[in-house]
Amino acid sequence: MEIPPDVQAYYAIGDEQARLGAGHGRLEALRTTELLHRWLPPAPAVVLDVGGAAGRYALPLADEGYTVHLVDPVPLHVEQARAASAAARRPLASVTEGDARALAFDDGSVDAVLLLGPLYHLPSRPDRLRAWAEARRVLRPGGVVVAAAISRFGSTIDGFASGFLRDPRFAEVVRRGVETGEHVNADRVPGWFATAYFHRADELAHEVEEAGLELDGPVAVEGPGSFQRGIEELLDDPGTRERVLDAIRRVEREPSLLGASAHLLVRGRRA
């Protein structure tokens, strides 16, 4: 199955490995890790990290005692994850190149599936539903899928936060994104992301239910922190960091604020 060339090119640059360690990516990683610990079954359990990139979440989970298989469609990510796994105290169970829509794993073979990126890059609804169906297929009864989506209004937020709205081309990206959910960086401008799909919160919930999974969420990942300038300084101080995270937790399910979070996370459970 084909991955759009601009998506491959975007990730082939290699920035994804460091993205979650700085700025708003750091807040995203802290909150995502927190929610994984809330929703995943306890270790030891078998986790399939689909679209796991260089192993930002897979490697810490393996270190906690999970058996983690990582799958990613980008060759550079697979190479990076293998190198990191080889150097880890507890390596990953496997690292393979693959596609969320056609997983090379047996029915009912894992306890949890992570989709912390694939849904972004499947603009076609049938493709997204296929990814959900594959995740459900490989789950054991009682297993869970934890999936991430970018908010429908992510490009709007980014347009203000980064000043991209100075460029009329980005204003068109924003308009199209809000109307259709399709984020298209036709000119491949650095910093404007690649071909993607941005979800409404209710739409993400419906996809979970259409897959035949028991829904929990969506919840906001960064929440109002998506707008915070100088987020690094707030996260550097342990006391302030906890107050920031607590403020986000308090409103993580507030319907009127969900769309304002850059990312949303949802859990689906197989009965």
PDB file of C-alpha atoms in Angstrom:
ATOM      1  CA  MET A   1       0.000   0.000   0.000  1.00  0.00           C
ATOM      2  CA  GLU A   2       1.360   3.394  -1.028  1.00  0.00           C
ATOM      3  CA  ILE A   3       2.349   6.162   1.369  1.00  0.00           C
ATOM      4  CA  PRO A   4       2.056   9.677  -0.178  1.00  0.00           C
ATOM      5  CA  PRO A   5       5.516  10.792  -1.403  1.00  0.00           C
ATOM      6  CA  ASP A   6       5.401  14.049   0.546  1.00  0.00           C
ATOM      7  CA  VAL A   7       4.724  12.124   3.759  1.00  0.00           C
ATOM      8  CA  GLN A   8       7.738   9.884   3.130  1.00  0.00           C
ATOM      9  CA  ALA A   9       9.841  12.952   2.293  1.00  0.00           C
ATOM     10  CA  TYR A  10       8.669  14.817   5.418  1.00  0.00           C
ATOM     11  CA  TYR A  11       9.717  12.029   7.772  1.00  0.00           C
ATOM     12  CA  ALA A  12      12.850  11.105   5.828  1.00  0.00           C
ATOM     13  CA  ILE A  13      14.357  14.408   7.002  1.00  0.00           C
ATOM     14  CA  GLY A  14      14.716  12.786  10.419  1.00  0.00           C
ATOM     15  CA  ASP A  15      13.221  15.509  12.624  1.00  0.00           C
ATOM     16  CA  GLU A  16      10.608  13.236  14.214  1.00  0.00           C
ATOM     17  CA  GLN A  17      13.173  11.579  16.484  1.00  0.00           C
ATOM     18  CA  ALA A  18      13.855  14.864  18.294  1.00  0.00           C
ATOM     19  CA  ARG A  19      10.471  16.582  17.903  1.00  0.00           C
ATOM     20  CA  LEU A  20       8.928  15.119  21.043  1.00  0.00           C
ATOM     21  CA  GLY A  21      11.792  16.303  23.215  1.00  0.00           C
ATOM     22  CA  ALA A  22      11.342  20.039  22.770  1.00  0.00           C
ATOM     23  CA  GLY A  23       8.690  22.762  22.827  1.00  0.00           C
ATOM     24  CA  HIS A  24       5.089  21.703  22.477  1.00  0.00           C
ATOM     25  CA  GLY A  25       6.281  18.259  21.386  1.00  0.00           C
ATOM     26  CA  ARG A  26       7.591  17.771  24.908  1.00  0.00           C
ATOM     27  CA  LEU A  27       4.162  18.560  26.367  1.00  0.00           C
ATOM     28  CA  GLU A  28       2.574  16.193  23.838  1.00  0.00           C
ATOM     29  CA  ALA A  29       4.946  13.408  24.896  1.00  0.00           C
ATOM     30  CA  LEU A  30       4.386  13.954  28.626  1.00  0.00           C
ATOM     31  CA  ARG A  31       0.615  13.835  28.267  1.00  0.00           C
ATOM     32  CA  THR A  32       0.612  10.924  25.825  1.00  0.00           C
ATOM     33  CA  THR A  33       2.806   8.891  28.184  1.00  0.00           C
ATOM     34  CA  GLU A  34       0.474   9.717  31.063  1.00  0.00           C
ATOM     35  CA  LEU A  35      -2.567   8.557  29.101  1.00  0.00           C
ATOM     36  CA  LEU A  36      -0.844   5.374  27.972  1.00  0.00           C
ATOM     37  CA  HIS A  37      -0.171   4.491  31.595  1.00  0.00           C
ATOM     38  CA  ARG A  38      -3.846   5.155  32.330  1.00  0.00           C
ATOM     39  CA  TRP A  39      -5.229   3.006  29.510  1.00  0.00           C
ATOM     40  CA  LEU A  40      -2.778   0.205  28.767  1.00  0.00           C
ATOM     41  CA  PRO A  41      -3.048  -3.166  30.506  1.00  0.00           C
ATOM     42  CA  PRO A  42      -0.259  -3.700  33.033  1.00  0.00           C
ATOM     43  CA  ALA A  43       3.044  -5.242  32.054  1.00  0.00           C
ATOM     44  CA  PRO A  44       3.796  -7.870  31.056  1.00  0.00           C
ATOM     45  CA  ALA A  45       1.537  -7.484  28.034  1.00  0.00           C
ATOM     46  CA  VAL A  46       2.134  -7.523  24.301  1.00  0.00           C
ATOM     47  CA  VAL A  47       1.969  -4.084  22.645  1.00  0.00           C
ATOM     48  CA  LEU A  48       2.003  -3.390  18.916  1.00  0.00           C
ATOM     49  CA  ASP A  49       3.165   0.165  18.229  1.00  0.00           C
ATOM     50  CA  VAL A  50       1.958   0.946  14.700  1.00  0.00           C
ATOM     51  CA  GLY A  51       3.570   4.037  13.231  1.00  0.00           C
ATOM     52  CA  GLY A  52       5.958   3.995  16.187  1.00  0.00           C
ATOM     53  CA  ALA A  53       8.655   6.015  14.390  1.00  0.00           C
ATOM     54  CA  ALA A  54      12.027   5.866  16.153  1.00  0.00           C
ATOM     55  CA  GLY A  55      10.538   4.303  19.291  1.00  0.00           C
ATOM     56  CA  ARG A  56       9.749   7.315  21.481  1.00  0.00           C
ATOM     57  CA  TYR A  57       6.951   5.421  23.257  1.00  0.00           C
ATOM     58  CA  ALA A  58       7.877   1.834  22.386  1.00  0.00           C
ATOM     59  CA  LEU A  59      11.298   1.840  24.063  1.00  0.00           C
ATOM     60  CA  PRO A  60      10.160   3.152  27.476  1.00  0.00           C
ATOM     61  CA  LEU A  61       7.295   0.642  27.453  1.00  0.00           C
ATOM     62  CA  ALA A  62       9.752  -2.172  26.712  1.00  0.00           C
ATOM     63  CA  ASP A  63      11.899  -0.936  29.598  1.00  0.00           C
ATOM     64  CA  GLU A  64       8.837  -1.195  31.855  1.00  0.00           C
ATOM     65  CA  GLY A  65       8.477  -4.884  30.990  1.00  0.00           C
ATOM     66  CA  TYR A  66       6.098  -4.843  28.018  1.00  0.00           C
ATOM     67  CA  THR A  67       6.779  -6.994  24.956  1.00  0.00           C
ATOM     68  CA  VAL A  68       6.710  -4.336  22.240  1.00  0.00           C
ATOM     69  CA  HIS A  69       6.636  -4.791  18.477  1.00  0.00           C
ATOM     70  CA  LEU A  70       7.171  -1.635  16.425  1.00  0.00           C
ATOM     71  CA  VAL A  71       5.899  -1.174  12.861  1.00  0.00           C
ATOM     72  CA  ASP A  72       6.499   1.926  10.727  1.00  0.00           C
ATOM     73  CA  PRO A  73       6.237   2.702   6.990  1.00  0.00           C
ATOM     74  CA  VAL A  74       9.276   5.019   6.906  1.00  0.00           C
ATOM     75  CA  PRO A  75      12.613   3.208   6.332  1.00  0.00           C
ATOM     76  CA  LEU A  76      14.576   5.825   8.295  1.00  0.00           C
ATOM     77  CA  HIS A  77      12.317   5.361  11.323  1.00  0.00           C
ATOM     78  CA  VAL A  78      12.797   1.598  11.176  1.00  0.00           C
ATOM     79  CA  GLU A  79      16.559   2.062  11.017  1.00  0.00           C
ATOM     80  CA  GLN A  80      16.518   4.496  13.955  1.00  0.00           C
ATOM     81  CA  ALA A  81      14.283   2.249  16.048  1.00  0.00           C
ATOM     82  CA  ARG A  82      16.478  -0.791  15.423  1.00  0.00           C
ATOM     83  CA  ALA A  83      19.594   1.134  16.445  1.00  0.00           C
ATOM     84  CA  ALA A  84      17.937   2.452  19.609  1.00  0.00           C
ATOM     85  CA  SER A  85      16.570  -0.985  20.449  1.00  0.00           C
ATOM     86  CA  ALA A  86      19.987  -2.586  20.051  1.00  0.00           C
ATOM     87  CA  ALA A  87      21.404  -0.151  22.606  1.00  0.00           C
ATOM     88  CA  ALA A  88      18.514  -0.461  25.064  1.00  0.00           C
ATOM     89  CA  ARG A  89      18.552  -2.314  28.384  1.00  0.00           C
ATOM     90  CA  ARG A  90      15.397  -4.123  27.272  1.00  0.00           C
ATOM     91  CA  PRO A  91      15.172  -4.200  23.477  1.00  0.00           C
ATOM     92  CA  LEU A  92      12.020  -4.247  21.391  1.00  0.00           C
ATOM     93  CA  ALA A  93      10.623  -7.646  20.463  1.00  0.00           C
ATOM     94  CA  SER A  94      10.682  -6.693  16.763  1.00  0.00           C
ATOM     95  CA  VAL A  95      11.018  -3.692  14.462  1.00  0.00           C
ATOM     96  CA  THR A  96       9.573  -4.005  10.963  1.00  0.00           C
ATOM     97  CA  GLU A  97       8.524  -1.863   8.035  1.00  0.00           C
ATOM     98  CA  GLY A  98       4.777  -2.052   7.519  1.00  0.00           C
ATOM     99  CA  ASP A  99       1.418  -0.380   6.994  1.00  0.00           C
ATOM    100  CA  ALA A 100      -1.393   0.201   9.504  1.00  0.00           C
ATOM    101  CA  ARG A 101      -3.914  -0.998   6.904  1.00  0.00           C
ATOM    102  CA  ALA A 102      -2.333  -4.454   6.510  1.00  0.00           C
ATOM    103  CA  LEU A 103      -0.624  -5.679   9.674  1.00  0.00           C
ATOM    104  CA  ALA A 104       1.532  -8.795   9.450  1.00  0.00           C
ATOM    105  CA  PHE A 105       0.324 -10.099  12.820  1.00  0.00           C
ATOM    106  CA  ASP A 106      -2.066 -12.945  13.626  1.00  0.00           C
ATOM    107  CA  ASP A 107      -5.643 -12.492  14.780  1.00  0.00           C
ATOM    108  CA  GLY A 108      -5.906 -12.001  18.540  1.00  0.00           C
ATOM    109  CA  SER A 109      -2.149 -11.920  19.070  1.00  0.00           C
ATOM    110  CA  VAL A 110      -1.595  -8.700  21.083  1.00  0.00           C
ATOM    111  CA  ASP A 111      -2.981  -7.031  24.185  1.00  0.00           C
ATOM    112  CA  ALA A 112      -2.742  -3.441  22.953  1.00  0.00           C
ATOM    113  CA  VAL A 113      -2.292  -1.521  19.714  1.00  0.00           C
ATOM    114  CA  LEU A 114      -0.954   2.017  19.536  1.00  0.00           C
ATOM    115  CA  LEU A 115      -2.009   4.165  16.586  1.00  0.00           C
ATOM    116  CA  LEU A 116      -0.204   7.336  17.606  1.00  0.00           C
ATOM    117  CA  GLY A 117       0.363   8.620  14.088  1.00  0.00           C
ATOM    118  CA  PRO A 118      -1.197   6.528  11.312  1.00  0.00           C
ATOM    119  CA  LEU A 119      -4.612   8.219  11.422  1.00  0.00           C
ATOM    120  CA  TYR A 120      -2.977  11.570  10.609  1.00  0.00           C
ATOM    121  CA  HIS A 121      -1.811  10.374   7.244  1.00  0.00           C
ATOM    122  CA  LEU A 122      -4.854   8.487   5.982  1.00  0.00           C
ATOM    123  CA  PRO A 123      -7.028  11.195   4.379  1.00  0.00           C
ATOM    124  CA  SER A 124      -9.363   8.550   2.948  1.00  0.00           C
ATOM    125  CA  ARG A 125     -12.041   7.472   5.411  1.00  0.00           C
ATOM    126  CA  PRO A 126     -12.085   3.874   4.097  1.00  0.00           C
ATOM    127  CA  ASP A 127      -8.327   3.702   4.747  1.00  0.00           C
ATOM    128  CA  ARG A 128      -8.771   4.922   8.303  1.00  0.00           C
ATOM    129  CA  LEU A 129     -11.526   2.396   8.924  1.00  0.00           C
ATOM    130  CA  ARG A 130      -9.275  -0.310   7.509  1.00  0.00           C
ATOM    131  CA  ALA A 131      -6.544   0.689   9.979  1.00  0.00           C
ATOM    132  CA  TRP A 132      -9.072   0.520  12.822  1.00  0.00           C
ATOM    133  CA  ALA A 133     -10.294  -2.878  11.616  1.00  0.00           C
ATOM    134  CA  GLU A 134      -6.745  -4.220  11.454  1.00  0.00           C
ATOM    135  CA  ALA A 135      -6.041  -2.975  14.968  1.00  0.00           C
ATOM    136  CA  ARG A 136      -9.177  -4.697  16.248  1.00  0.00           C
ATOM    137  CA  ARG A 137      -8.347  -7.907  14.368  1.00  0.00           C
ATOM    138  CA  VAL A 138      -4.975  -8.384  16.050  1.00  0.00           C
ATOM    139  CA  LEU A 139      -6.342  -7.608  19.541  1.00  0.00           C
ATOM    140  CA  ARG A 140      -7.137 -10.297  22.061  1.00  0.00           C
ATOM    141  CA  PRO A 141     -10.534 -10.029  23.790  1.00  0.00           C
ATOM    142  CA  GLY A 142     -10.274  -7.284  26.382  1.00  0.00           C
ATOM    143  CA  GLY A 143      -7.401  -5.642  24.519  1.00  0.00           C
ATOM    144  CA  VAL A 144      -7.244  -1.934  23.778  1.00  0.00           C
ATOM    145  CA  VAL A 145      -6.366   0.418  20.946  1.00  0.00           C
ATOM    146  CA  VAL A 146      -4.986   3.830  21.900  1.00  0.00           C
ATOM    147  CA  ALA A 147      -5.104   6.212  18.948  1.00  0.00           C
ATOM    148  CA  ALA A 148      -4.085   9.807  18.357  1.00  0.00           C
ATOM    149  CA  ALA A 149      -5.584  12.361  16.006  1.00  0.00           C
ATOM    150  CA  ILE A 150      -4.739  15.933  15.131  1.00  0.00           C
ATOM    151  CA  SER A 151      -7.577  18.335  15.861  1.00  0.00           C
ATOM    152  CA  ARG A 152      -9.581  19.635  12.895  1.00  0.00           C
ATOM    153  CA  PHE A 153      -8.458  23.089  13.994  1.00  0.00           C
ATOM    154  CA  GLY A 154      -4.767  22.232  14.321  1.00  0.00           C
ATOM    155  CA  SER A 155      -3.690  24.301  11.330  1.00  0.00           C
ATOM    156  CA  THR A 156      -5.771  27.239  12.572  1.00  0.00           C
ATOM    157  CA  ILE A 157      -3.988  27.100  15.934  1.00  0.00           C
ATOM    158  CA  ASP A 158      -0.608  26.741  14.228  1.00  0.00           C
ATOM    159  CA  GLY A 159      -1.377  29.654  11.922  1.00  0.00           C
ATOM    160  CA  PHE A 160      -1.708  31.969  14.917  1.00  0.00           C
ATOM    161  CA  ALA A 161       0.998  30.437  17.122  1.00  0.00           C
ATOM    162  CA  SER A 162       3.651  30.349  14.411  1.00  0.00           C
ATOM    163  CA  GLY A 163       2.614  33.411  12.442  1.00  0.00           C
ATOM    164  CA  PHE A 164       2.065  31.350   9.288  1.00  0.00           C
ATOM    165  CA  LEU A 165      -1.132  33.289   8.565  1.00  0.00           C
ATOM    166  CA  ARG A 166       1.072  36.063   7.202  1.00  0.00           C
ATOM    167  CA  ASP A 167       1.293  33.885   4.093  1.00  0.00           C
ATOM    168  CA  PRO A 168      -1.936  33.755   2.046  1.00  0.00           C
ATOM    169  CA  ARG A 169      -1.046  30.230   0.948  1.00  0.00           C
ATOM    170  CA  PHE A 170      -1.242  29.042   4.546  1.00  0.00           C
ATOM    171  CA  ALA A 171      -4.545  30.823   4.968  1.00  0.00           C
ATOM    172  CA  GLU A 172      -5.842  28.610   2.150  1.00  0.00           C
ATOM    173  CA  VAL A 173      -4.424  25.534   3.915  1.00  0.00           C
ATOM    174  CA  VAL A 174      -6.361  26.569   7.018  1.00  0.00           C
ATOM    175  CA  ARG A 175      -9.592  27.203   5.110  1.00  0.00           C
ATOM    176  CA  ARG A 176      -9.477  23.831   3.388  1.00  0.00           C
ATOM    177  CA  GLY A 177      -8.528  22.044   6.588  1.00  0.00           C
ATOM    178  CA  VAL A 178     -11.452  23.418   8.564  1.00  0.00           C
ATOM    179  CA  GLU A 179     -13.938  22.704   5.773  1.00  0.00           C
ATOM    180  CA  THR A 180     -12.815  19.186   4.815  1.00  0.00           C
ATOM    181  CA  GLY A 181     -10.293  17.951   7.384  1.00  0.00           C
ATOM    182  CA  GLU A 182      -7.707  17.595   4.619  1.00  0.00           C
ATOM    183  CA  HIS A 183      -4.389  19.292   5.334  1.00  0.00           C
ATOM    184  CA  VAL A 184      -2.548  19.771   2.045  1.00  0.00           C
ATOM    185  CA  ASN A 185       0.866  21.442   1.858  1.00  0.00           C
ATOM    186  CA  ALA A 186       0.972  21.485  -1.944  1.00  0.00           C
ATOM    187  CA  ASP A 187       4.067  23.694  -2.081  1.00  0.00           C
ATOM    188  CA  ARG A 188       5.903  21.552   0.506  1.00  0.00           C
ATOM    189  CA  VAL A 189       6.787  24.593   2.580  1.00  0.00           C
ATOM    190  CA  PRO A 190       9.027  23.566   5.508  1.00  0.00           C
ATOM    191  CA  GLY A 191       7.139  23.655   8.804  1.00  0.00           C
ATOM    192  CA  TRP A 192       3.708  23.317   7.234  1.00  0.00           C
ATOM    193  CA  PHE A 193       3.514  19.539   7.782  1.00  0.00           C
ATOM    194  CA  ALA A 194       2.660  16.992   5.070  1.00  0.00           C
ATOM    195  CA  THR A 195      -0.529  15.519   3.603  1.00  0.00           C
ATOM    196  CA  ALA A 196      -2.732  14.729   6.579  1.00  0.00           C
ATOM    197  CA  TYR A 197      -6.240  14.386   7.925  1.00  0.00           C
ATOM    198  CA  PHE A 198      -7.424  16.411  10.923  1.00  0.00           C
ATOM    199  CA  HIS A 199     -10.341  15.010  12.955  1.00  0.00           C
ATOM    200  CA  ARG A 200     -13.279  16.537  14.739  1.00  0.00           C
ATOM    201  CA  ALA A 201     -13.601  15.024  18.212  1.00  0.00           C
ATOM    202  CA  ASP A 202     -17.001  13.454  17.503  1.00  0.00           C
ATOM    203  CA  GLU A 203     -15.739  12.022  14.222  1.00  0.00           C
ATOM    204  CA  LEU A 204     -12.850  10.279  16.008  1.00  0.00           C
ATOM    205  CA  ALA A 205     -15.290   8.815  18.522  1.00  0.00           C
ATOM    206  CA  HIS A 206     -17.511   7.510  15.720  1.00  0.00           C
ATOM    207  CA  GLU A 207     -14.558   5.745  14.073  1.00  0.00           C
ATOM    208  CA  VAL A 208     -13.859   3.879  17.312  1.00  0.00           C
ATOM    209  CA  GLU A 209     -17.472   2.765  17.554  1.00  0.00           C
ATOM    210  CA  GLU A 210     -17.646   1.781  13.871  1.00  0.00           C
ATOM    211  CA  ALA A 211     -14.675  -0.498  14.503  1.00  0.00           C
ATOM    212  CA  GLY A 212     -16.747  -2.338  17.106  1.00  0.00           C
ATOM    213  CA  LEU A 213     -14.721  -1.072  20.047  1.00  0.00           C
ATOM    214  CA  GLU A 214     -15.876   0.252  23.416  1.00  0.00           C
ATOM    215  CA  LEU A 215     -15.118   3.977  23.515  1.00  0.00           C
ATOM    216  CA  ASP A 216     -13.310   6.031  26.136  1.00  0.00           C
ATOM    217  CA  GLY A 217     -12.571   9.639  25.150  1.00  0.00           C
ATOM    218  CA  PRO A 218     -11.589  11.537  23.183  1.00  0.00           C
ATOM    219  CA  VAL A 219      -9.469  13.526  25.592  1.00  0.00           C
ATOM    220  CA  ALA A 220      -7.296  16.559  24.910  1.00  0.00           C
ATOM    221  CA  VAL A 221      -3.568  15.909  24.905  1.00  0.00           C
ATOM    222  CA  GLU A 222      -2.077  19.410  25.173  1.00  0.00           C
ATOM    223  CA  GLY A 223      -5.394  21.162  25.810  1.00  0.00           C
ATOM    224  CA  PRO A 224      -4.985  24.917  26.403  1.00  0.00           C
ATOM    225  CA  GLY A 225      -1.228  24.288  26.525  1.00  0.00           C
ATOM    226  CA  SER A 226      -1.347  24.223  22.724  1.00  0.00           C
ATOM    227  CA  PHE A 227      -1.354  28.038  22.860  1.00  0.00           C
ATOM    228  CA  GLN A 228       1.296  28.546  25.542  1.00  0.00           C
ATOM    229  CA  ARG A 229       4.414  30.385  24.455  1.00  0.00           C
ATOM    230  CA  GLY A 230       7.582  29.531  26.354  1.00  0.00           C
ATOM    231  CA  ILE A 231       6.210  26.113  27.295  1.00  0.00           C
ATOM    232  CA  GLU A 232       9.769  24.809  27.822  1.00  0.00           C
ATOM    233  CA  GLU A 233      10.320  27.141  30.776  1.00  0.00           C
ATOM    234  CA  LEU A 234       7.107  25.986  32.429  1.00  0.00           C
ATOM    235  CA  LEU A 235       8.005  22.321  31.956  1.00  0.00           C
ATOM    236  CA  ASP A 236      11.566  22.751  33.223  1.00  0.00           C
ATOM    237  CA  ASP A 237      10.396  23.572  36.756  1.00  0.00           C
ATOM    238  CA  PRO A 238       8.968  20.420  38.404  1.00  0.00           C
ATOM    239  CA  GLY A 239       6.353  22.252  40.455  1.00  0.00           C
ATOM    240  CA  THR A 240       5.135  24.376  37.567  1.00  0.00           C
ATOM    241  CA  ARG A 241       5.143  21.354  35.254  1.00  0.00           C
ATOM    242  CA  GLU A 242       2.804  19.467  37.573  1.00  0.00           C
ATOM    243  CA  ARG A 243       0.490  22.471  37.823  1.00  0.00           C
ATOM    244  CA  VAL A 244       0.406  22.714  34.014  1.00  0.00           C
ATOM    245  CA  LEU A 245      -0.397  19.012  33.664  1.00  0.00           C
ATOM    246  CA  ASP A 246      -3.040  19.188  36.384  1.00  0.00           C
ATOM    247  CA  ALA A 247      -4.722  22.145  34.653  1.00  0.00           C
ATOM    248  CA  ILE A 248      -4.887  20.161  31.402  1.00  0.00           C
ATOM    249  CA  ARG A 249      -6.234  17.058  33.157  1.00  0.00           C
ATOM    250  CA  ARG A 250      -8.997  19.127  34.714  1.00  0.00           C
ATOM    251  CA  VAL A 251     -10.419  20.109  31.311  1.00  0.00           C
ATOM    252  CA  GLU A 252      -9.242  17.172  29.175  1.00  0.00           C
ATOM    253  CA  ARG A 253     -12.822  16.007  28.468  1.00  0.00           C
ATOM    254  CA  GLU A 254     -14.521  19.399  28.287  1.00  0.00           C
ATOM    255  CA  PRO A 255     -16.423  19.329  24.950  1.00  0.00           C
ATOM    256  CA  SER A 256     -16.102  23.062  24.382  1.00  0.00           C
ATOM    257  CA  LEU A 257     -12.289  22.854  24.567  1.00  0.00           C
ATOM    258  CA  LEU A 258     -11.506  19.597  22.748  1.00  0.00           C
ATOM    259  CA  GLY A 259     -11.072  21.177  19.331  1.00  0.00           C
ATOM    260  CA  ALA A 260      -8.594  23.690  20.743  1.00  0.00           C
ATOM    261  CA  SER A 261      -6.109  20.966  21.645  1.00  0.00           C
ATOM    262  CA  ALA A 262      -3.514  20.273  18.962  1.00  0.00           C
ATOM    263  CA  HIS A 263      -3.904  16.516  19.514  1.00  0.00           C
ATOM    264  CA  LEU A 264      -6.659  14.230  20.759  1.00  0.00           C
ATOM    265  CA  LEU A 265      -6.303  10.747  22.185  1.00  0.00           C
ATOM    266  CA  VAL A 266      -8.922   8.033  22.355  1.00  0.00           C
ATOM    267  CA  ARG A 267      -9.127   4.477  23.671  1.00  0.00           C
ATOM    268  CA  GLY A 268     -11.109   1.649  22.124  1.00  0.00           C
ATOM    269  CA  ARG A 269     -11.549  -1.658  23.948  1.00  0.00           C
ATOM    270  CA  ARG A 270     -12.380  -4.989  22.334  1.00  0.00           C
ATOM    271  CA  ALA A 271     -15.076  -6.837  24.257  1.00  0.00           C
TER     272      ALA A 271
END
